[in-house]
Short mmCIF file of N, CA and C in Angstrom, two decimals:
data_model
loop_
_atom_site.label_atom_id
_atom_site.label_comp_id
_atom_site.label_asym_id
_atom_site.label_seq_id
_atom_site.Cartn_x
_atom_site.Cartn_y
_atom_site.Cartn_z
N UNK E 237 208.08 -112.62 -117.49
CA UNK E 237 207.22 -112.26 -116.38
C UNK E 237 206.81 -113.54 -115.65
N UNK E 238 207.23 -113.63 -114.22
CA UNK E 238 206.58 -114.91 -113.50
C UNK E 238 205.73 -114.30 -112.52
N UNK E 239 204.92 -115.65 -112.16
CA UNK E 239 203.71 -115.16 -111.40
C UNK E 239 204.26 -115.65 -109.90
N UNK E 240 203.80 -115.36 -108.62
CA UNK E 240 204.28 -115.59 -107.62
C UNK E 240 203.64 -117.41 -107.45
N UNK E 241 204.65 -117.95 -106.58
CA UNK E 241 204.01 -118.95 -106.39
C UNK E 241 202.75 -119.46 -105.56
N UNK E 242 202.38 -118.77 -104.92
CA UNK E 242 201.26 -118.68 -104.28
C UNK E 242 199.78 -118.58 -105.00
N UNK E 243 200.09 -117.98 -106.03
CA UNK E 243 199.23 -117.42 -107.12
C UNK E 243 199.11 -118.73 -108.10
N UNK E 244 200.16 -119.51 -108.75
CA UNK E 244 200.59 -120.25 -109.17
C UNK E 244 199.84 -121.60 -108.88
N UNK E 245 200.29 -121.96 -107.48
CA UNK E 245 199.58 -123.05 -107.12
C UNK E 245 198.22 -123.09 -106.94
N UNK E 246 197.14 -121.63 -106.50
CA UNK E 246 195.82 -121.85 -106.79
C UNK E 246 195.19 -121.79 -108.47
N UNK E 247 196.12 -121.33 -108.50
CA UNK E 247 195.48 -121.57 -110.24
C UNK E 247 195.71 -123.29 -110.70
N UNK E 248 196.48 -123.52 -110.21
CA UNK E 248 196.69 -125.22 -110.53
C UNK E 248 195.67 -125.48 -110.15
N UNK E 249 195.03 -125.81 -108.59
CA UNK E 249 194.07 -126.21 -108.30
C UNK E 249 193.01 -126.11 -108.56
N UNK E 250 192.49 -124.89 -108.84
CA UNK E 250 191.65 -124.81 -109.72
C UNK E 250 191.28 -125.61 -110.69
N UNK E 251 192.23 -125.36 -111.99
CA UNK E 251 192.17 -126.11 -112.84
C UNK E 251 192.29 -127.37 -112.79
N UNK E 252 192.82 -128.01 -111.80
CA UNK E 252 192.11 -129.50 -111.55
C UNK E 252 191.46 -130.22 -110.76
N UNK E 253 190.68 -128.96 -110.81
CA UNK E 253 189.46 -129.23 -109.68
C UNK E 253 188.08 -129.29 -111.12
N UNK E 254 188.38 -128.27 -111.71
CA UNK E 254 187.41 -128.29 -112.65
C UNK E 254 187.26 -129.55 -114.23
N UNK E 255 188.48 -130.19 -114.36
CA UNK E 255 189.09 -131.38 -114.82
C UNK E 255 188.33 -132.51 -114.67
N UNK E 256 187.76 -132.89 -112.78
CA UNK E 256 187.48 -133.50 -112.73
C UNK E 256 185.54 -133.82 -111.76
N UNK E 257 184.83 -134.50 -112.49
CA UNK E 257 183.61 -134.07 -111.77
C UNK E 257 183.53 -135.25 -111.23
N UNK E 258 182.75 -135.14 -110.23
CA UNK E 258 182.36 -136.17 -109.36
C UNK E 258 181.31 -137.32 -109.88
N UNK E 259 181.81 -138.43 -108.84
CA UNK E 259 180.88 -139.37 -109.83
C UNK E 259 179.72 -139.27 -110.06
N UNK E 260 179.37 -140.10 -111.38
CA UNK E 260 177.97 -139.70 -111.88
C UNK E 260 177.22 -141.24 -112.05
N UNK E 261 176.24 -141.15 -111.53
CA UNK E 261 175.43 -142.47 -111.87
C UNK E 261 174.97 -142.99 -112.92
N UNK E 262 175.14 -144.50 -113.73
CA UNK E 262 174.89 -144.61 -114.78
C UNK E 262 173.53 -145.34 -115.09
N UNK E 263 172.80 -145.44 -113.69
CA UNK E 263 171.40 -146.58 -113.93
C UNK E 263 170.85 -146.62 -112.15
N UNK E 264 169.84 -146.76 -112.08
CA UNK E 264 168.95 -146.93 -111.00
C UNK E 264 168.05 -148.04 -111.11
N UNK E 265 168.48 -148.52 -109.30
CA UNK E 265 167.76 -150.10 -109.39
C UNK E 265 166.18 -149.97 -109.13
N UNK E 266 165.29 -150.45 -109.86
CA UNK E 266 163.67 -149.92 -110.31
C UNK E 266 162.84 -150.98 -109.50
N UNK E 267 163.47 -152.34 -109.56
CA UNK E 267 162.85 -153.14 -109.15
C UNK E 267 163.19 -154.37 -107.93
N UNK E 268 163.28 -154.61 -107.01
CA UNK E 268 164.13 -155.55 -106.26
C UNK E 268 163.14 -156.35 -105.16
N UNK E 269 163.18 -157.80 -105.69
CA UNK E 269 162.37 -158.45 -105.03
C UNK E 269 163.32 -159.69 -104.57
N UNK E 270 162.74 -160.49 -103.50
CA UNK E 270 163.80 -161.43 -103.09
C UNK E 270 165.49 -161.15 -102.31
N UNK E 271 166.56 -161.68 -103.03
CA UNK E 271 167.86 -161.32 -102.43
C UNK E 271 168.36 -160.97 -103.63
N UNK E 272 168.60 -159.58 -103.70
CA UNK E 272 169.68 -158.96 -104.73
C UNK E 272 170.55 -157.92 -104.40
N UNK E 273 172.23 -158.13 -104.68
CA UNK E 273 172.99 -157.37 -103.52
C UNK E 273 173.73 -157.15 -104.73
N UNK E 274 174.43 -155.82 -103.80
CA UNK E 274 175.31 -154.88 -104.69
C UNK E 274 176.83 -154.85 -104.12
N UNK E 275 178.18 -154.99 -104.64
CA UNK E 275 179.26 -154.87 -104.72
C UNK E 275 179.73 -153.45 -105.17
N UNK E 276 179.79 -152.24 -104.43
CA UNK E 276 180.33 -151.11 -105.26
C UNK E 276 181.77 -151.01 -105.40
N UNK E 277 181.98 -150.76 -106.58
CA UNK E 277 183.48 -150.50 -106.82
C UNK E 277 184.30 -150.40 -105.80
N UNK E 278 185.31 -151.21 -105.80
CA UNK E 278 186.71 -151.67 -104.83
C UNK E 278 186.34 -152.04 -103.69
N UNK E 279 185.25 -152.61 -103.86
CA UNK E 279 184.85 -153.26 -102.42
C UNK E 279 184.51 -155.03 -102.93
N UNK E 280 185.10 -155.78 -101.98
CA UNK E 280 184.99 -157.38 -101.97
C UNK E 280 183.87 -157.89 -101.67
N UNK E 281 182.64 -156.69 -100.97
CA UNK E 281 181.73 -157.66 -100.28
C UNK E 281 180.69 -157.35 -100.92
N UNK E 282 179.30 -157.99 -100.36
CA UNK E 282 177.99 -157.86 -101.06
C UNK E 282 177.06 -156.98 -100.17
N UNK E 283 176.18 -156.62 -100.39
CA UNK E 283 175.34 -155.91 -99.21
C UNK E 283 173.84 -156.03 -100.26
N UNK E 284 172.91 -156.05 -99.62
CA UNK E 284 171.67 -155.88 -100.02
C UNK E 284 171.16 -154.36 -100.68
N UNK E 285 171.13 -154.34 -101.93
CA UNK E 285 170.69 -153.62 -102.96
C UNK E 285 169.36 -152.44 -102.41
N UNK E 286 169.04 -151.27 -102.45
CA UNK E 286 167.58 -150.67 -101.62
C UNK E 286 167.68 -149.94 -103.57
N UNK E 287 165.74 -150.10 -103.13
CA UNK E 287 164.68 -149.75 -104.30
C UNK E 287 165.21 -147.99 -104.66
N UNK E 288 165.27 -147.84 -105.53
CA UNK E 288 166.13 -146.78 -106.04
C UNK E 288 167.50 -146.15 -105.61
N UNK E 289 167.69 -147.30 -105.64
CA UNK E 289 169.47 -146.78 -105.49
C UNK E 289 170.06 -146.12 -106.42
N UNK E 290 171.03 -145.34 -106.52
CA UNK E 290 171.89 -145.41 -107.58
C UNK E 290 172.95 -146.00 -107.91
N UNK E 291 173.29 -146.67 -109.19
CA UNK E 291 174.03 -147.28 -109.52
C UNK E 291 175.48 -146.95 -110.26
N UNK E 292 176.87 -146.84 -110.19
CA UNK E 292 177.71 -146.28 -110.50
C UNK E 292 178.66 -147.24 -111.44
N UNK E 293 179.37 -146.82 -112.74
CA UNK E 293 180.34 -147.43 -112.84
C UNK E 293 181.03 -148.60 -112.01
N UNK E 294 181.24 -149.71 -112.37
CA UNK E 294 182.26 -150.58 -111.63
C UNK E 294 181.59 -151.14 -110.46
N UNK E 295 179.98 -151.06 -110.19
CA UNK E 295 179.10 -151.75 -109.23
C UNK E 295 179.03 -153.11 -109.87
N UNK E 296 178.49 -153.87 -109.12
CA UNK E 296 178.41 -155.18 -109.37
C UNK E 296 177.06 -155.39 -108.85
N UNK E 297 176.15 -155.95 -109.25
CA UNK E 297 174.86 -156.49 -108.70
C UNK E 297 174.74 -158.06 -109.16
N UNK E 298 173.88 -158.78 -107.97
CA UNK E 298 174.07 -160.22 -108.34
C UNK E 298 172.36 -160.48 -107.54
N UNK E 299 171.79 -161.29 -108.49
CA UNK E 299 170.14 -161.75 -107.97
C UNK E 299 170.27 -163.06 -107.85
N UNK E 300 170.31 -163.84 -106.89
CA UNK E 300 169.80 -165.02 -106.65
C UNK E 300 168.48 -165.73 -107.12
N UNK E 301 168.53 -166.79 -107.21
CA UNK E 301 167.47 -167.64 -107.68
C UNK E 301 166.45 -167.33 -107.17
N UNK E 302 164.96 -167.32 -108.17
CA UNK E 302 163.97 -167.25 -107.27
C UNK E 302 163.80 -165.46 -106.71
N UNK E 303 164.81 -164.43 -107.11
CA UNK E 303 164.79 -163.25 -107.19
C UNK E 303 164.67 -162.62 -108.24
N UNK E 304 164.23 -160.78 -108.17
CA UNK E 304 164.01 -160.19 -108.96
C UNK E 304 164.81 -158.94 -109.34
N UNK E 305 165.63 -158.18 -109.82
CA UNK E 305 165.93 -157.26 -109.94
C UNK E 305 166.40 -156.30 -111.21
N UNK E 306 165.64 -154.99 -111.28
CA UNK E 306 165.56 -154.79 -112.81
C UNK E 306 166.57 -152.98 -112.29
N UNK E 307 167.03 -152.29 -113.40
CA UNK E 307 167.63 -151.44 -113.54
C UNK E 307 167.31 -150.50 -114.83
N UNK E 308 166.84 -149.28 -114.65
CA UNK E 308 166.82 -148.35 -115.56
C UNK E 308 167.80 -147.37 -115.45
N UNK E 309 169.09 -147.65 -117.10
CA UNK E 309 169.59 -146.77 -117.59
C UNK E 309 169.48 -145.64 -117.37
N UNK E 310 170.39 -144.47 -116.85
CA UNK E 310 170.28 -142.85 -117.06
C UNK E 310 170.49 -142.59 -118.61
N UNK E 311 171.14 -143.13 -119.39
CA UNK E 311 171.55 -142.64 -120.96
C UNK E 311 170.06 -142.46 -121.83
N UNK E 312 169.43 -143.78 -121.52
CA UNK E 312 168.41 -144.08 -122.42
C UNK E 312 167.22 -144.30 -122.20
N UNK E 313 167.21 -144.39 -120.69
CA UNK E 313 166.21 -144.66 -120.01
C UNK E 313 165.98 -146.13 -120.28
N UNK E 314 166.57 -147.18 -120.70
CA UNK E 314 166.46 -148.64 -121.65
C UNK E 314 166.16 -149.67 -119.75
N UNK E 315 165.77 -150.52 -119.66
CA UNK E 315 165.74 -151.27 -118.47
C UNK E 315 166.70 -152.64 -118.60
N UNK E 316 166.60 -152.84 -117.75
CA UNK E 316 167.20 -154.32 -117.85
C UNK E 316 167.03 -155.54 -116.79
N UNK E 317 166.22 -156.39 -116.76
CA UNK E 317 166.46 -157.09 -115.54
C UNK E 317 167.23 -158.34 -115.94
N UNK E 318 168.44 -158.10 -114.60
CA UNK E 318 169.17 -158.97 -114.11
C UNK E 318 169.09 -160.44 -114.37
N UNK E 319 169.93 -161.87 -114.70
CA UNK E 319 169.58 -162.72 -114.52
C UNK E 319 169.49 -163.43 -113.11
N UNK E 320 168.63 -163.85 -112.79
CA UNK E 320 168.28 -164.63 -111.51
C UNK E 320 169.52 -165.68 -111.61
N UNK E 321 170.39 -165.76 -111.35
CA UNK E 321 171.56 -166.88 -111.30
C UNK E 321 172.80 -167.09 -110.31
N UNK E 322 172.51 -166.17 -109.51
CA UNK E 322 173.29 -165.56 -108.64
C UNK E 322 174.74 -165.41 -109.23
N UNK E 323 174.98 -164.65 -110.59
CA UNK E 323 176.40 -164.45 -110.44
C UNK E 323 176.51 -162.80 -110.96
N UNK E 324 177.63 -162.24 -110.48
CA UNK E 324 177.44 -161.10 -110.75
C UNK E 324 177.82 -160.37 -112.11
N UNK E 325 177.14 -159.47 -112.31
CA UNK E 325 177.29 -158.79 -113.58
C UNK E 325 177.19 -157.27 -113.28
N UNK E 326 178.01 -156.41 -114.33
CA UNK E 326 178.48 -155.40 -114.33
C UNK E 326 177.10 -154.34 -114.82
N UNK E 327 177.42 -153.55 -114.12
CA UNK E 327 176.01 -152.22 -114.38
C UNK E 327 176.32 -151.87 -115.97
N UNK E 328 177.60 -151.29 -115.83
CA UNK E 328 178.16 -151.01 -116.92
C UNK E 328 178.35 -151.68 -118.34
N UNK E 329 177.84 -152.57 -117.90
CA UNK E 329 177.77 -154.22 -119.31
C UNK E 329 176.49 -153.79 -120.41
N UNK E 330 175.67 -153.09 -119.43
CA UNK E 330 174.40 -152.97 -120.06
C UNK E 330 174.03 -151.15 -120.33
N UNK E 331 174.51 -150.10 -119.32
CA UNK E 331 174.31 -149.01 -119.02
C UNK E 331 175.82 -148.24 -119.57
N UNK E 332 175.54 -147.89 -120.31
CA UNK E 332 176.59 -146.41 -120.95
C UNK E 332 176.93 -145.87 -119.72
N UNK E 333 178.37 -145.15 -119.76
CA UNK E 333 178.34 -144.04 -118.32
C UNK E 333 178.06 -142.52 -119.51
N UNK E 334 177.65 -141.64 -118.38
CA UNK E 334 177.14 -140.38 -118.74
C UNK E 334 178.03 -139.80 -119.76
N UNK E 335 176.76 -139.07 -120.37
CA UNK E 335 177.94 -138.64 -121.44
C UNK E 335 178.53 -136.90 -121.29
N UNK E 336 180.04 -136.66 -121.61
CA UNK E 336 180.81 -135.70 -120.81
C UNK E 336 179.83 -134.43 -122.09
N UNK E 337 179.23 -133.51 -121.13
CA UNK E 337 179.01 -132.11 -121.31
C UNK E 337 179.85 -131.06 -122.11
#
């Protein structure tokens, strides 16, 4: 017994539609004083970081000297502030990504 192909291909889609969920944030920036900028995934450049952002897998945040910037975990709620050194470090270094349902 075959199914028509029409039938066929929405059932594919479906099923990999439901496969895959959209991104999920792994930490929110709590605190940001001074110059602290964010790099999001596959992007080269920097941009200035805003007070509750969300933060995703594969972001990059970097605080300059003389700056402040802290981040609370979604997993654990755990914080973390940044070193003032201006080099960048990974969200993900410190923040678990979500855990799958």
């Amino acid at each position: 017994m075959s199914i028509p192909l029409a039938l066929a291909l929405v059932l594919m889609a479906q099923t990999s539609e439901s496969q895959f969920s959209p991104r999920q944030p792994i930490a929110e920036m709590i605190r940001v004083q001074g110059k602290v900028e964010i790099s999001s995934q596959g992007q080269s450049t920097y941009r200035p970081v805003k007070l509750n952002e969300r933060l995703y897998h594969g972001d990059l945040i970097r605080v300059e000297r003389g700056s402040r910037g802290v981040i609370r975990c979604q997993a654990d709620a755990t914080t973390w502030t940044i070193p003032a050194d201006g080099l960048p470090r990974g969200v993900a270094n410190t923040c678990s990504p979500p855990s799958s349902r």
